[in-house]
Amino acid sequence: MPPWPEPSRGCGGALALYRRSAAADARPWHLRWVPVCSSTEPLLERWLRDAPQLDHPRAVIAGRQIRATGQWGRPWMSPRGGLWISAALPWQGRPPASAMLIGLAVATGLAERLERRGLEVAIKWPNDLLVNGRKLAGLLPRLVQRGSTLRLVRIGVGLNVENRIPSHAVALRQVLGPAGGSPCLWCAELLQVLDRCMEDSVDLRWCVPEAERRLWSDRVRDPDDGLIWSISGLAPNGALRLRRGAQTRDWTRWSSGPGSLS
């Protein structure tokens, strides 16, 4: 594990932008930045272990990651120029929530902020953002419980900003040019999205109709048997509602890996 740098060294710009944008609604975020790491997830894990009292939200940000993984343990390319962040949100005393709704709320909130810059954003259920059918961002939410009590919410976010990308992905600099902003700017934007999730913790179901109208496709292939199902929308808990003839089913997660159709 690398030693922790001064919190302001790589986060000062993001915090300044965040405080300016959030104004009176700004929260006392605690940020730590490293220029390079294997993944921000174990660094956040270590921070939570060393200082378990989570009074304020925290986040670890990396300039680049060299062994990050996304859904299904797949490698997530994280070169310099993107936003690579793992956050922990205090949730004790707040109503219970599902990781699915939290993930959809973050995806919807981030999509709204991207759309303000003229992008058309689709949500590939449950946790990817697409532009022109190509992956722009991925989110991995996780709930941490103590007994039956939800103690905190963790969420990892990777957003392509001005970094190199594989052929199936897209970066903001590609589609928006210099107006795409910087990782620093999008860190400030994301902190405000996470703030909203904490503020709306009493009821996150607001995100369901917003996520539903941004769904990436109207049909999906079951990765287990190859059958094609029509997508009829989202359930109140964020599950993907499917129909095939007279059959209906709800997916709460992909069974063995994405089998989506474009």
Short mmCIF file of N, CA and C in Angstrom, two decimals, residues 2 9 18 22 35 42 60 67 74 94 161 197-198 205 214 250-251 257 262:
data_model
loop_
_atom_site.label_atom_id
_atom_site.label_comp_id
_atom_site.label_asym_id
_atom_site.label_seq_id
_atom_site.Cartn_x
_atom_site.Cartn_y
_atom_site.Cartn_z
N PRO A 2 0.59 2.23 -0.86
CA PRO A 2 1.40 3.44 -0.84
C PRO A 2 1.06 4.30 0.37
N ARG A 9 -3.15 17.56 -1.98
CA ARG A 9 -2.20 17.52 -3.08
C ARG A 9 -2.87 17.26 -4.42
N TYR A 18 -16.06 21.81 -6.12
CA TYR A 18 -17.24 21.27 -5.44
C TYR A 18 -17.85 22.30 -4.51
N ALA A 22 -21.54 23.63 -5.00
CA ALA A 22 -22.54 23.23 -4.01
C ALA A 22 -22.92 24.37 -3.09
N PRO A 35 -1.34 9.15 -6.91
CA PRO A 35 -1.07 9.27 -8.34
C PRO A 35 -1.28 7.96 -9.10
N PRO A 42 -9.20 -1.26 -2.46
CA PRO A 42 -8.49 -1.67 -1.24
C PRO A 42 -7.96 -0.48 -0.43
N VAL A 60 -11.56 8.01 -2.08
CA VAL A 60 -10.19 7.84 -2.54
C VAL A 60 -10.19 8.01 -4.06
N ARG A 67 -4.70 -2.23 -11.76
CA ARG A 67 -5.34 -3.55 -11.69
C ARG A 67 -6.79 -3.42 -11.21
N ARG A 74 -14.07 -8.16 -14.47
CA ARG A 74 -13.39 -7.84 -15.72
C ARG A 74 -12.45 -6.67 -15.53
N ARG A 94 -30.10 6.18 8.67
CA ARG A 94 -30.93 6.47 7.50
C ARG A 94 -31.77 5.24 7.18
N VAL A 161 -12.80 10.52 -19.21
CA VAL A 161 -12.85 11.97 -19.41
C VAL A 161 -11.94 12.38 -20.57
N CYS A 197 -27.87 11.70 -3.20
CA CYS A 197 -28.31 10.37 -2.75
C CYS A 197 -28.45 10.33 -1.24
N MET A 198 -27.52 10.98 -0.53
CA MET A 198 -27.63 11.02 0.92
C MET A 198 -28.82 11.86 1.37
N ARG A 205 -36.73 6.16 -4.64
CA ARG A 205 -37.51 5.66 -5.78
C ARG A 205 -37.75 6.71 -6.85
N ARG A 214 -34.33 6.26 -19.63
CA ARG A 214 -32.99 6.28 -20.22
C ARG A 214 -32.45 4.88 -20.51
N ASP A 250 -38.70 -10.63 -13.24
CA ASP A 250 -37.91 -9.47 -12.82
C ASP A 250 -36.48 -9.92 -12.57
N TRP A 251 -35.55 -9.16 -13.12
CA TRP A 251 -34.14 -9.41 -12.83
C TRP A 251 -33.68 -8.42 -11.78
N GLY A 257 -23.63 -12.93 -16.49
CA GLY A 257 -22.87 -12.01 -17.34
C GLY A 257 -23.78 -11.36 -18.34
N SER A 262 -28.00 -4.57 -28.80
CA SER A 262 -28.01 -3.15 -29.15
C SER A 262 -29.24 -2.84 -30.00
#
